[in-house]
Amino acid sequence: MIGTLINCAAIVLGTCMGLLLRRGMKPAVSHTVMQGVGLSVILIGLMGAIETGNTLLVILSMVLGGVVGALIDIDGKMNRLGQWAQRKLTRGEGEGSTFAKGFVTASLVYCVGAMAVVGALDSGIRGDHSTLIAKAALDGVTAVIFASSLGIGVMLSAVPVFVYQGAIALLGNAVAPLLSDAVITEMSAVGGLLIMGIGMNMLLEKDIKVANLLPAIVVPFLYFPLYDLIMR
């Protein structure tokens, strides 16, 4: 769990630095920064998405994941959690507050990438925290930028990061045999598309319910064992 704890600490520290920048930032500057971050997030997502070796699987994952996520209403639940935390942790922020948006956006960006999975596995199985430390540096810088535009809600994203990466680290020996290179590649490709959706929301101020597509990441994890079983 050391790598995960370092990652969470970097997010908290980055958020604090971003909040200091936010205080002296004019609305016009904040809006421009948000657009720049949105473009950067789209690029990050695109770099992950083009690694796929099975486009049909990615499409299938997005369709099945979207159906499951919409039925569960993950997006609504995450936003309600962010709004609840906003009421409990902040004062005087009205309907225009970006607290919930910061929480949801940062949580998705930090959790859907391949580094979160691979790094947590290395941390839990081999005690090698280098990947998560590298991710912590990236997440910390990203938290500065996110928090300067979206506010303190970004800090709350450290909680799902702790739960998600911590669970993978603790269950590493059990799930590692199922996470082949092909599985991780396709999970990363699906995650890349989700990250692109986040970037489009930030850049174009759209309402793509990216959180409802989160179950899509699990589809490649289930697909390859089922495919091997059928083909035997």
mmCIF file with all atom_site columns, C-alpha atoms in Angstrom:
data_model
loop_
_atom_site.group_PDB
_atom_site.id
_atom_site.type_symbol
_atom_site.label_atom_id
_atom_site.label_alt_id
_atom_site.label_comp_id
_atom_site.label_asym_id
_atom_site.label_entity_id
_atom_site.label_seq_id
_atom_site.pdbx_PDB_ins_code
_atom_site.Cartn_x
_atom_site.Cartn_y
_atom_site.Cartn_z
_atom_site.occupancy
_atom_site.B_iso_or_equiv
_atom_site.pdbx_formal_charge
_atom_site.auth_seq_id
_atom_site.auth_comp_id
_atom_site.auth_asym_id
_atom_site.auth_atom_id
_atom_site.pdbx_PDB_model_num
ATOM 1   C CA . MET A 1 1   ? 0.000   0.000   0.000   1.00 0.00 ? 1   MET A CA 1
ATOM 2   C CA . ILE A 1 2   ? 3.035   2.312   0.193   1.00 0.00 ? 2   ILE A CA 1
ATOM 3   C CA . GLY A 1 3   ? 2.832   3.276   -3.481  1.00 0.00 ? 3   GLY A CA 1
ATOM 4   C CA . THR A 1 4   ? -0.901  3.958   -3.198  1.00 0.00 ? 4   THR A CA 1
ATOM 5   C CA . LEU A 1 5   ? -0.417  6.119   -0.104  1.00 0.00 ? 5   LEU A CA 1
ATOM 6   C CA . ILE A 1 6   ? 2.276   8.144   -1.885  1.00 0.00 ? 6   ILE A CA 1
ATOM 7   C CA . ASN A 1 7   ? -0.081  8.578   -4.844  1.00 0.00 ? 7   ASN A CA 1
ATOM 8   C CA . CYS A 1 8   ? -2.899  9.836   -2.608  1.00 0.00 ? 8   CYS A CA 1
ATOM 9   C CA . ALA A 1 9   ? -0.541  12.193  -0.762  1.00 0.00 ? 9   ALA A CA 1
ATOM 10  C CA . ALA A 1 10  ? 0.612   13.667  -4.080  1.00 0.00 ? 10  ALA A CA 1
ATOM 11  C CA . ILE A 1 11  ? -3.010  14.343  -5.085  1.00 0.00 ? 11  ILE A CA 1
ATOM 12  C CA . VAL A 1 12  ? -3.707  16.102  -1.774  1.00 0.00 ? 12  VAL A CA 1
ATOM 13  C CA . LEU A 1 13  ? -0.516  18.169  -1.997  1.00 0.00 ? 13  LEU A CA 1
ATOM 14  C CA . GLY A 1 14  ? -1.136  19.052  -5.645  1.00 0.00 ? 14  GLY A CA 1
ATOM 15  C CA . THR A 1 15  ? -4.678  20.137  -4.824  1.00 0.00 ? 15  THR A CA 1
ATOM 16  C CA . CYS A 1 16  ? -3.433  22.439  -2.055  1.00 0.00 ? 16  CYS A CA 1
ATOM 17  C CA . MET A 1 17  ? -0.968  24.067  -4.454  1.00 0.00 ? 17  MET A CA 1
ATOM 18  C CA . GLY A 1 18  ? -3.682  24.426  -7.091  1.00 0.00 ? 18  GLY A CA 1
ATOM 19  C CA . LEU A 1 19  ? -6.007  26.116  -4.599  1.00 0.00 ? 19  LEU A CA 1
ATOM 20  C CA . LEU A 1 20  ? -3.323  28.707  -3.857  1.00 0.00 ? 20  LEU A CA 1
ATOM 21  C CA . LEU A 1 21  ? -3.095  29.474  -7.578  1.00 0.00 ? 21  LEU A CA 1
ATOM 22  C CA . ARG A 1 22  ? -6.886  29.586  -7.863  1.00 0.00 ? 22  ARG A CA 1
ATOM 23  C CA . ARG A 1 23  ? -7.176  32.447  -5.376  1.00 0.00 ? 23  ARG A CA 1
ATOM 24  C CA . GLY A 1 24  ? -5.380  34.904  -7.609  1.00 0.00 ? 24  GLY A CA 1
ATOM 25  C CA . MET A 1 25  ? -6.699  33.640  -10.933 1.00 0.00 ? 25  MET A CA 1
ATOM 26  C CA . LYS A 1 26  ? -9.183  35.716  -12.921 1.00 0.00 ? 26  LYS A CA 1
ATOM 27  C CA . PRO A 1 27  ? -12.271 33.917  -14.342 1.00 0.00 ? 27  PRO A CA 1
ATOM 28  C CA . ALA A 1 28  ? -11.101 34.481  -17.922 1.00 0.00 ? 28  ALA A CA 1
ATOM 29  C CA . VAL A 1 29  ? -7.730  32.917  -17.133 1.00 0.00 ? 29  VAL A CA 1
ATOM 30  C CA . SER A 1 30  ? -9.381  30.007  -15.326 1.00 0.00 ? 30  SER A CA 1
ATOM 31  C CA . HIS A 1 31  ? -11.621 29.347  -18.345 1.00 0.00 ? 31  HIS A CA 1
ATOM 32  C CA . THR A 1 32  ? -8.663  29.361  -20.724 1.00 0.00 ? 32  THR A CA 1
ATOM 33  C CA . VAL A 1 33  ? -6.695  27.046  -18.455 1.00 0.00 ? 33  VAL A CA 1
ATOM 34  C CA . MET A 1 34  ? -9.679  24.677  -18.370 1.00 0.00 ? 34  MET A CA 1
ATOM 35  C CA . GLN A 1 35  ? -9.737  24.546  -22.163 1.00 0.00 ? 35  GLN A CA 1
ATOM 36  C CA . GLY A 1 36  ? -6.006  23.854  -22.277 1.00 0.00 ? 36  GLY A CA 1
ATOM 37  C CA . VAL A 1 37  ? -6.366  21.058  -19.736 1.00 0.00 ? 37  VAL A CA 1
ATOM 38  C CA . GLY A 1 38  ? -9.279  19.639  -21.724 1.00 0.00 ? 38  GLY A CA 1
ATOM 39  C CA . LEU A 1 39  ? -7.136  19.461  -24.863 1.00 0.00 ? 39  LEU A CA 1
ATOM 40  C CA . SER A 1 40  ? -4.325  17.807  -22.905 1.00 0.00 ? 40  SER A CA 1
ATOM 41  C CA . VAL A 1 41  ? -6.675  15.239  -21.389 1.00 0.00 ? 41  VAL A CA 1
ATOM 42  C CA . ILE A 1 42  ? -8.005  14.373  -24.862 1.00 0.00 ? 42  ILE A CA 1
ATOM 43  C CA . LEU A 1 43  ? -4.416  13.811  -26.035 1.00 0.00 ? 43  LEU A CA 1
ATOM 44  C CA . ILE A 1 44  ? -3.687  11.531  -23.066 1.00 0.00 ? 44  ILE A CA 1
ATOM 45  C CA . GLY A 1 45  ? -6.818  9.522   -23.793 1.00 0.00 ? 45  GLY A CA 1
ATOM 46  C CA . LEU A 1 46  ? -6.044  9.274   -27.502 1.00 0.00 ? 46  LEU A CA 1
ATOM 47  C CA . MET A 1 47  ? -2.552  7.933   -26.799 1.00 0.00 ? 47  MET A CA 1
ATOM 48  C CA . GLY A 1 48  ? -4.081  5.120   -24.743 1.00 0.00 ? 48  GLY A CA 1
ATOM 49  C CA . ALA A 1 49  ? -6.962  4.389   -27.114 1.00 0.00 ? 49  ALA A CA 1
ATOM 50  C CA . ILE A 1 50  ? -4.829  3.893   -30.239 1.00 0.00 ? 50  ILE A CA 1
ATOM 51  C CA . GLU A 1 51  ? -2.876  1.079   -28.555 1.00 0.00 ? 51  GLU A CA 1
ATOM 52  C CA . THR A 1 52  ? -5.799  -1.318  -29.043 1.00 0.00 ? 52  THR A CA 1
ATOM 53  C CA . GLY A 1 53  ? -5.285  -4.441  -31.105 1.00 0.00 ? 53  GLY A CA 1
ATOM 54  C CA . ASN A 1 54  ? -8.974  -5.309  -31.176 1.00 0.00 ? 54  ASN A CA 1
ATOM 55  C CA . THR A 1 55  ? -11.223 -2.409  -32.154 1.00 0.00 ? 55  THR A CA 1
ATOM 56  C CA . LEU A 1 56  ? -14.327 -4.592  -32.103 1.00 0.00 ? 56  LEU A CA 1
ATOM 57  C CA . LEU A 1 57  ? -13.668 -5.511  -28.466 1.00 0.00 ? 57  LEU A CA 1
ATOM 58  C CA . VAL A 1 58  ? -13.342 -1.838  -27.548 1.00 0.00 ? 58  VAL A CA 1
ATOM 59  C CA . ILE A 1 59  ? -16.684 -1.072  -29.222 1.00 0.00 ? 59  ILE A CA 1
ATOM 60  C CA . LEU A 1 60  ? -18.317 -4.062  -27.513 1.00 0.00 ? 60  LEU A CA 1
ATOM 61  C CA . SER A 1 61  ? -16.881 -2.935  -24.178 1.00 0.00 ? 61  SER A CA 1
ATOM 62  C CA . MET A 1 62  ? -18.271 0.576   -24.547 1.00 0.00 ? 62  MET A CA 1
ATOM 63  C CA . VAL A 1 63  ? -21.728 -0.701  -25.498 1.00 0.00 ? 63  VAL A CA 1
ATOM 64  C CA . LEU A 1 64  ? -22.008 -3.315  -22.736 1.00 0.00 ? 64  LEU A CA 1
ATOM 65  C CA . GLY A 1 65  ? -20.375 -1.055  -20.171 1.00 0.00 ? 65  GLY A CA 1
ATOM 66  C CA . GLY A 1 66  ? -22.676 1.814   -21.088 1.00 0.00 ? 66  GLY A CA 1
ATOM 67  C CA . VAL A 1 67  ? -25.775 -0.340  -20.658 1.00 0.00 ? 67  VAL A CA 1
ATOM 68  C CA . VAL A 1 68  ? -24.668 -1.580  -17.230 1.00 0.00 ? 68  VAL A CA 1
ATOM 69  C CA . GLY A 1 69  ? -23.473 1.842   -16.076 1.00 0.00 ? 69  GLY A CA 1
ATOM 70  C CA . ALA A 1 70  ? -26.681 3.583   -17.165 1.00 0.00 ? 70  ALA A CA 1
ATOM 71  C CA . LEU A 1 71  ? -28.829 1.002   -15.375 1.00 0.00 ? 71  LEU A CA 1
ATOM 72  C CA . ILE A 1 72  ? -26.785 1.456   -12.195 1.00 0.00 ? 72  ILE A CA 1
ATOM 73  C CA . ASP A 1 73  ? -26.553 5.241   -12.782 1.00 0.00 ? 73  ASP A CA 1
ATOM 74  C CA . ILE A 1 74  ? -22.922 5.476   -11.688 1.00 0.00 ? 74  ILE A CA 1
ATOM 75  C CA . ASP A 1 75  ? -22.681 9.071   -12.906 1.00 0.00 ? 75  ASP A CA 1
ATOM 76  C CA . GLY A 1 76  ? -25.641 10.152  -10.803 1.00 0.00 ? 76  GLY A CA 1
ATOM 77  C CA . LYS A 1 77  ? -24.305 8.383   -7.712  1.00 0.00 ? 77  LYS A CA 1
ATOM 78  C CA . MET A 1 78  ? -20.828 9.925   -8.058  1.00 0.00 ? 78  MET A CA 1
ATOM 79  C CA . ASN A 1 79  ? -22.278 13.399  -8.540  1.00 0.00 ? 79  ASN A CA 1
ATOM 80  C CA . ARG A 1 80  ? -24.581 12.975  -5.541  1.00 0.00 ? 80  ARG A CA 1
ATOM 81  C CA . LEU A 1 81  ? -21.595 11.825  -3.478  1.00 0.00 ? 81  LEU A CA 1
ATOM 82  C CA . GLY A 1 82  ? -19.660 14.905  -4.570  1.00 0.00 ? 82  GLY A CA 1
ATOM 83  C CA . GLN A 1 83  ? -22.596 17.181  -3.764  1.00 0.00 ? 83  GLN A CA 1
ATOM 84  C CA . TRP A 1 84  ? -23.018 15.552  -0.351  1.00 0.00 ? 84  TRP A CA 1
ATOM 85  C CA . ALA A 1 85  ? -19.321 16.035  0.393   1.00 0.00 ? 85  ALA A CA 1
ATOM 86  C CA . GLN A 1 86  ? -19.602 19.635  -0.781  1.00 0.00 ? 86  GLN A CA 1
ATOM 87  C CA . ARG A 1 87  ? -22.398 20.324  1.703   1.00 0.00 ? 87  ARG A CA 1
ATOM 88  C CA . LYS A 1 88  ? -20.417 18.705  4.519   1.00 0.00 ? 88  LYS A CA 1
ATOM 89  C CA . LEU A 1 89  ? -16.969 20.095  3.776   1.00 0.00 ? 89  LEU A CA 1
ATOM 90  C CA . THR A 1 90  ? -17.465 23.551  2.251   1.00 0.00 ? 90  THR A CA 1
ATOM 91  C CA . ARG A 1 91  ? -19.254 26.735  3.139   1.00 0.00 ? 91  ARG A CA 1
ATOM 92  C CA . GLY A 1 92  ? -20.949 29.366  1.097   1.00 0.00 ? 92  GLY A CA 1
ATOM 93  C CA . GLU A 1 93  ? -20.580 27.745  -2.324  1.00 0.00 ? 93  GLU A CA 1
ATOM 94  C CA . GLY A 1 94  ? -23.703 28.034  -4.417  1.00 0.00 ? 94  GLY A CA 1
ATOM 95  C CA . GLU A 1 95  ? -25.092 26.037  -7.300  1.00 0.00 ? 95  GLU A CA 1
ATOM 96  C CA . GLY A 1 96  ? -22.238 27.167  -9.525  1.00 0.00 ? 96  GLY A CA 1
ATOM 97  C CA . SER A 1 97  ? -19.695 25.359  -7.377  1.00 0.00 ? 97  SER A CA 1
ATOM 98  C CA . THR A 1 98  ? -17.351 23.042  -9.249  1.00 0.00 ? 98  THR A CA 1
ATOM 99  C CA . PHE A 1 99  ? -16.759 20.786  -6.226  1.00 0.00 ? 99  PHE A CA 1
ATOM 100 C CA . ALA A 1 100 ? -18.655 17.747  -7.553  1.00 0.00 ? 100 ALA A CA 1
ATOM 101 C CA . LYS A 1 101 ? -17.277 18.233  -11.068 1.00 0.00 ? 101 LYS A CA 1
ATOM 102 C CA . GLY A 1 102 ? -13.729 18.367  -9.716  1.00 0.00 ? 102 GLY A CA 1
ATOM 103 C CA . PHE A 1 103 ? -14.252 15.192  -7.703  1.00 0.00 ? 103 PHE A CA 1
ATOM 104 C CA . VAL A 1 104 ? -15.772 13.199  -10.570 1.00 0.00 ? 104 VAL A CA 1
ATOM 105 C CA . THR A 1 105 ? -13.349 14.444  -13.233 1.00 0.00 ? 105 THR A CA 1
ATOM 106 C CA . ALA A 1 106 ? -10.201 13.846  -11.194 1.00 0.00 ? 106 ALA A CA 1
ATOM 107 C CA . SER A 1 107 ? -11.388 10.470  -9.904  1.00 0.00 ? 107 SER A CA 1
ATOM 108 C CA . LEU A 1 108 ? -11.974 9.185   -13.430 1.00 0.00 ? 108 LEU A CA 1
ATOM 109 C CA . VAL A 1 109 ? -8.676  10.493  -14.804 1.00 0.00 ? 109 VAL A CA 1
ATOM 110 C CA . TYR A 1 110 ? -6.657  9.008   -11.939 1.00 0.00 ? 110 TYR A CA 1
ATOM 111 C CA . CYS A 1 111 ? -8.346  5.595   -11.906 1.00 0.00 ? 111 CYS A CA 1
ATOM 112 C CA . VAL A 1 112 ? -8.935  4.524   -15.522 1.00 0.00 ? 112 VAL A CA 1
ATOM 113 C CA . GLY A 1 113 ? -5.339  4.561   -16.783 1.00 0.00 ? 113 GLY A CA 1
ATOM 114 C CA . ALA A 1 114 ? -3.121  1.510   -17.199 1.00 0.00 ? 114 ALA A CA 1
ATOM 115 C CA . MET A 1 115 ? -0.568  2.848   -14.686 1.00 0.00 ? 115 MET A CA 1
ATOM 116 C CA . ALA A 1 116 ? -3.119  2.498   -11.895 1.00 0.00 ? 116 ALA A CA 1
ATOM 117 C CA . VAL A 1 117 ? -3.561  -1.214  -12.612 1.00 0.00 ? 117 VAL A CA 1
ATOM 118 C CA . VAL A 1 118 ? 0.028   -2.162  -13.449 1.00 0.00 ? 118 VAL A CA 1
ATOM 119 C CA . GLY A 1 119 ? 1.489   -0.001  -10.701 1.00 0.00 ? 119 GLY A CA 1
ATOM 120 C CA . ALA A 1 120 ? -0.837  -1.399  -8.041  1.00 0.00 ? 120 ALA A CA 1
ATOM 121 C CA . LEU A 1 121 ? -0.027  -4.971  -9.135  1.00 0.00 ? 121 LEU A CA 1
ATOM 122 C CA . ASP A 1 122 ? 3.740   -4.328  -8.962  1.00 0.00 ? 122 ASP A CA 1
ATOM 123 C CA . SER A 1 123 ? 3.289   -2.681  -5.590  1.00 0.00 ? 123 SER A CA 1
ATOM 124 C CA . GLY A 1 124 ? 1.214   -5.502  -4.125  1.00 0.00 ? 124 GLY A CA 1
ATOM 125 C CA . ILE A 1 125 ? 2.987   -8.527  -5.603  1.00 0.00 ? 125 ILE A CA 1
ATOM 126 C CA . ARG A 1 126 ? 6.651   -7.522  -5.834  1.00 0.00 ? 126 ARG A CA 1
ATOM 127 C CA . GLY A 1 127 ? 6.824   -4.572  -3.470  1.00 0.00 ? 127 GLY A CA 1
ATOM 128 C CA . ASP A 1 128 ? 7.973   -2.437  -6.415  1.00 0.00 ? 128 ASP A CA 1
ATOM 129 C CA . HIS A 1 129 ? 6.417   0.994   -5.951  1.00 0.00 ? 129 HIS A CA 1
ATOM 130 C CA . SER A 1 130 ? 8.292   2.763   -8.774  1.00 0.00 ? 130 SER A CA 1
ATOM 131 C CA . THR A 1 131 ? 5.343   2.832   -11.208 1.00 0.00 ? 131 THR A CA 1
ATOM 132 C CA . LEU A 1 132 ? 2.962   4.263   -8.628  1.00 0.00 ? 132 LEU A CA 1
ATOM 133 C CA . ILE A 1 133 ? 5.568   6.818   -7.532  1.00 0.00 ? 133 ILE A CA 1
ATOM 134 C CA . ALA A 1 134 ? 5.888   7.931   -11.159 1.00 0.00 ? 134 ALA A CA 1
ATOM 135 C CA . LYS A 1 135 ? 2.075   8.054   -11.368 1.00 0.00 ? 135 LYS A CA 1
ATOM 136 C CA . ALA A 1 136 ? 2.030   10.059  -8.132  1.00 0.00 ? 136 ALA A CA 1
ATOM 137 C CA . ALA A 1 137 ? 4.265   12.695  -9.717  1.00 0.00 ? 137 ALA A CA 1
ATOM 138 C CA . LEU A 1 138 ? 1.997   12.928  -12.769 1.00 0.00 ? 138 LEU A CA 1
ATOM 139 C CA . ASP A 1 139 ? -1.178  12.977  -10.658 1.00 0.00 ? 139 ASP A CA 1
ATOM 140 C CA . GLY A 1 140 ? 0.279   15.622  -8.370  1.00 0.00 ? 140 GLY A CA 1
ATOM 141 C CA . VAL A 1 141 ? 1.000   17.966  -11.272 1.00 0.00 ? 141 VAL A CA 1
ATOM 142 C CA . THR A 1 142 ? -2.427  17.238  -12.750 1.00 0.00 ? 142 THR A CA 1
ATOM 143 C CA . ALA A 1 143 ? -4.040  17.957  -9.369  1.00 0.00 ? 143 ALA A CA 1
ATOM 144 C CA . VAL A 1 144 ? -2.415  21.409  -9.346  1.00 0.00 ? 144 VAL A CA 1
ATOM 145 C CA . ILE A 1 145 ? -3.959  22.187  -12.725 1.00 0.00 ? 145 ILE A CA 1
ATOM 146 C CA . PHE A 1 146 ? -7.350  20.631  -11.952 1.00 0.00 ? 146 PHE A CA 1
ATOM 147 C CA . ALA A 1 147 ? -7.640  22.321  -8.560  1.00 0.00 ? 147 ALA A CA 1
ATOM 148 C CA . SER A 1 148 ? -6.722  25.725  -10.000 1.00 0.00 ? 148 SER A CA 1
ATOM 149 C CA . SER A 1 149 ? -9.809  25.439  -12.226 1.00 0.00 ? 149 SER A CA 1
ATOM 150 C CA . LEU A 1 150 ? -12.194 23.062  -10.423 1.00 0.00 ? 150 LEU A CA 1
ATOM 151 C CA . GLY A 1 151 ? -11.421 23.704  -6.774  1.00 0.00 ? 151 GLY A CA 1
ATOM 152 C CA . ILE A 1 152 ? -11.109 21.587  -3.663  1.00 0.00 ? 152 ILE A CA 1
ATOM 153 C CA . GLY A 1 153 ? -13.288 18.734  -4.936  1.00 0.00 ? 153 GLY A CA 1
ATOM 154 C CA . VAL A 1 154 ? -10.177 17.401  -6.692  1.00 0.00 ? 154 VAL A CA 1
ATOM 155 C CA . MET A 1 155 ? -8.728  16.505  -3.294  1.00 0.00 ? 155 MET A CA 1
ATOM 156 C CA . LEU A 1 156 ? -11.602 14.114  -2.576  1.00 0.00 ? 156 LEU A CA 1
ATOM 157 C CA . SER A 1 157 ? -10.533 12.009  -5.585  1.00 0.00 ? 157 SER A CA 1
ATOM 158 C CA . ALA A 1 158 ? -7.751  10.641  -3.370  1.00 0.00 ? 158 ALA A CA 1
ATOM 159 C CA . VAL A 1 159 ? -10.401 8.444   -1.701  1.00 0.00 ? 159 VAL A CA 1
ATOM 160 C CA . PRO A 1 160 ? -11.451 6.389   -4.780  1.00 0.00 ? 160 PRO A CA 1
ATOM 161 C CA . VAL A 1 161 ? -7.771  6.200   -5.810  1.00 0.00 ? 161 VAL A CA 1
ATOM 162 C CA . PHE A 1 162 ? -6.940  4.725   -2.396  1.00 0.00 ? 162 PHE A CA 1
ATOM 163 C CA . VAL A 1 163 ? -9.803  2.218   -2.577  1.00 0.00 ? 163 VAL A CA 1
ATOM 164 C CA . TYR A 1 164 ? -9.245  1.207   -6.228  1.00 0.00 ? 164 TYR A CA 1
ATOM 165 C CA . GLN A 1 165 ? -5.464  0.913   -6.271  1.00 0.00 ? 165 GLN A CA 1
ATOM 166 C CA . GLY A 1 166 ? -5.361  -0.434  -2.739  1.00 0.00 ? 166 GLY A CA 1
ATOM 167 C CA . ALA A 1 167 ? -7.789  -3.234  -3.607  1.00 0.00 ? 167 ALA A CA 1
ATOM 168 C CA . ILE A 1 168 ? -5.717  -4.235  -6.658  1.00 0.00 ? 168 ILE A CA 1
ATOM 169 C CA . ALA A 1 169 ? -2.524  -4.199  -4.588  1.00 0.00 ? 169 ALA A CA 1
ATOM 170 C CA . LEU A 1 170 ? -4.011  -6.328  -1.816  1.00 0.00 ? 170 LEU A CA 1
ATOM 171 C CA . LEU A 1 171 ? -5.605  -8.777  -4.271  1.00 0.00 ? 171 LEU A CA 1
ATOM 172 C CA . GLY A 1 172 ? -2.609  -8.741  -6.605  1.00 0.00 ? 172 GLY A CA 1
ATOM 173 C CA . ASN A 1 173 ? -1.710  -12.423 -6.388  1.00 0.00 ? 173 ASN A CA 1
ATOM 174 C CA . ALA A 1 174 ? -5.317  -13.419 -7.098  1.00 0.00 ? 174 ALA A CA 1
ATOM 175 C CA . VAL A 1 175 ? -5.936  -11.159 -10.120 1.00 0.00 ? 175 VAL A CA 1
ATOM 176 C CA . ALA A 1 176 ? -2.453  -11.103 -11.689 1.00 0.00 ? 176 ALA A CA 1
ATOM 177 C CA . PRO A 1 177 ? -2.906  -14.372 -13.662 1.00 0.00 ? 177 PRO A CA 1
ATOM 178 C CA . LEU A 1 178 ? -5.995  -12.866 -15.327 1.00 0.00 ? 178 LEU A CA 1
ATOM 179 C CA . LEU A 1 179 ? -4.263  -9.622  -16.307 1.00 0.00 ? 179 LEU A CA 1
ATOM 180 C CA . SER A 1 180 ? -2.231  -10.613 -19.350 1.00 0.00 ? 180 SER A CA 1
ATOM 181 C CA . ASP A 1 181 ? -0.556  -8.009  -21.549 1.00 0.00 ? 181 ASP A CA 1
ATOM 182 C CA . ALA A 1 182 ? -3.479  -8.261  -23.997 1.00 0.00 ? 182 ALA A CA 1
ATOM 183 C CA . VAL A 1 183 ? -6.026  -7.639  -21.233 1.00 0.00 ? 183 VAL A CA 1
ATOM 184 C CA . ILE A 1 184 ? -4.149  -4.617  -19.891 1.00 0.00 ? 184 ILE A CA 1
ATOM 185 C CA . THR A 1 185 ? -3.723  -3.194  -23.414 1.00 0.00 ? 185 THR A CA 1
ATOM 186 C CA . GLU A 1 186 ? -7.448  -3.380  -24.151 1.00 0.00 ? 186 GLU A CA 1
ATOM 187 C CA . MET A 1 187 ? -8.389  -2.096  -20.695 1.00 0.00 ? 187 MET A CA 1
ATOM 188 C CA . SER A 1 188 ? -6.038  0.827   -21.327 1.00 0.00 ? 188 SER A CA 1
ATOM 189 C CA . ALA A 1 189 ? -7.630  1.443   -24.740 1.00 0.00 ? 189 ALA A CA 1
ATOM 190 C CA . VAL A 1 190 ? -11.111 1.538   -23.237 1.00 0.00 ? 190 VAL A CA 1
ATOM 191 C CA . GLY A 1 191 ? -9.827  3.779   -20.459 1.00 0.00 ? 191 GLY A CA 1
ATOM 192 C CA . GLY A 1 192 ? -8.294  6.045   -23.096 1.00 0.00 ? 192 GLY A CA 1
ATOM 193 C CA . LEU A 1 193 ? -11.690 6.560   -24.707 1.00 0.00 ? 193 LEU A CA 1
ATOM 194 C CA . LEU A 1 194 ? -13.182 7.408   -21.313 1.00 0.00 ? 194 LEU A CA 1
ATOM 195 C CA . ILE A 1 195 ? -10.414 9.929   -20.686 1.00 0.00 ? 195 ILE A CA 1
ATOM 196 C CA . MET A 1 196 ? -11.125 11.473  -24.096 1.00 0.00 ? 196 MET A CA 1
ATOM 197 C CA . GLY A 1 197 ? -14.759 11.839  -23.022 1.00 0.00 ? 197 GLY A CA 1
ATOM 198 C CA . ILE A 1 198 ? -13.625 13.652  -19.885 1.00 0.00 ? 198 ILE A CA 1
ATOM 199 C CA . GLY A 1 199 ? -11.496 15.993  -21.991 1.00 0.00 ? 199 GLY A CA 1
ATOM 200 C CA . MET A 1 200 ? -14.437 16.743  -24.298 1.00 0.00 ? 200 MET A CA 1
ATOM 201 C CA . ASN A 1 201 ? -16.594 17.569  -21.285 1.00 0.00 ? 201 ASN A CA 1
ATOM 202 C CA . MET A 1 202 ? -13.945 20.009  -20.066 1.00 0.00 ? 202 MET A CA 1
ATOM 203 C CA . LEU A 1 203 ? -13.204 21.549  -23.450 1.00 0.00 ? 203 LEU A CA 1
ATOM 204 C CA . LEU A 1 204 ? -16.689 21.771  -24.956 1.00 0.00 ? 204 LEU A CA 1
ATOM 205 C CA . GLU A 1 205 ? -18.667 21.906  -21.689 1.00 0.00 ? 205 GLU A CA 1
ATOM 206 C CA . LYS A 1 206 ? -20.688 18.873  -22.754 1.00 0.00 ? 206 LYS A CA 1
ATOM 207 C CA . ASP A 1 207 ? -22.384 16.364  -20.470 1.00 0.00 ? 207 ASP A CA 1
ATOM 208 C CA . ILE A 1 208 ? -21.015 13.030  -21.632 1.00 0.00 ? 208 ILE A CA 1
ATOM 209 C CA . LYS A 1 209 ? -21.801 10.756  -18.693 1.00 0.00 ? 209 LYS A CA 1
ATOM 210 C CA . VAL A 1 210 ? -18.353 9.166   -18.629 1.00 0.00 ? 210 VAL A CA 1
ATOM 211 C CA . ALA A 1 211 ? -18.884 7.574   -15.230 1.00 0.00 ? 211 ALA A CA 1
ATOM 212 C CA . ASN A 1 212 ? -21.754 5.502   -16.662 1.00 0.00 ? 212 ASN A CA 1
ATOM 213 C CA . LEU A 1 213 ? -19.231 3.999   -19.091 1.00 0.00 ? 213 LEU A CA 1
ATOM 214 C CA . LEU A 1 214 ? -16.859 2.845   -16.340 1.00 0.00 ? 214 LEU A CA 1
ATOM 215 C CA . PRO A 1 215 ? -18.018 -0.826  -16.446 1.00 0.00 ? 215 PRO A CA 1
ATOM 216 C CA . ALA A 1 216 ? -16.600 -0.934  -19.987 1.00 0.00 ? 216 ALA A CA 1
ATOM 217 C CA . ILE A 1 217 ? -13.113 -1.295  -18.474 1.00 0.00 ? 217 ILE A CA 1
ATOM 218 C CA . VAL A 1 218 ? -14.085 -4.658  -16.951 1.00 0.00 ? 218 VAL A CA 1
ATOM 219 C CA . VAL A 1 219 ? -15.261 -6.176  -20.262 1.00 0.00 ? 219 VAL A CA 1
ATOM 220 C CA . PRO A 1 220 ? -11.752 -6.995  -21.621 1.00 0.00 ? 220 PRO A CA 1
ATOM 221 C CA . PHE A 1 221 ? -10.935 -8.553  -18.237 1.00 0.00 ? 221 PHE A CA 1
ATOM 222 C CA . LEU A 1 222 ? -13.886 -10.932 -18.716 1.00 0.00 ? 222 LEU A CA 1
ATOM 223 C CA . TYR A 1 223 ? -13.622 -11.350 -22.492 1.00 0.00 ? 223 TYR A CA 1
ATOM 224 C CA . PHE A 1 224 ? -10.251 -13.085 -22.813 1.00 0.00 ? 224 PHE A CA 1
ATOM 225 C CA . PRO A 1 225 ? -10.860 -15.884 -20.247 1.00 0.00 ? 225 PRO A CA 1
ATOM 226 C CA . LEU A 1 226 ? -14.288 -16.544 -21.817 1.00 0.00 ? 226 LEU A CA 1
ATOM 227 C CA . TYR A 1 227 ? -12.789 -16.540 -25.323 1.00 0.00 ? 227 TYR A CA 1
ATOM 228 C CA . ASP A 1 228 ? -10.072 -19.019 -24.299 1.00 0.00 ? 228 ASP A CA 1
ATOM 229 C CA . LEU A 1 229 ? -12.678 -21.239 -22.649 1.00 0.00 ? 229 LEU A CA 1
ATOM 230 C CA . ILE A 1 230 ? -14.918 -21.275 -25.728 1.00 0.00 ? 230 ILE A CA 1
ATOM 231 C CA . MET A 1 231 ? -12.058 -21.894 -28.161 1.00 0.00 ? 231 MET A CA 1
ATOM 232 C CA . ARG A 1 232 ? -10.759 -24.942 -26.284 1.00 0.00 ? 232 ARG A CA 1
#
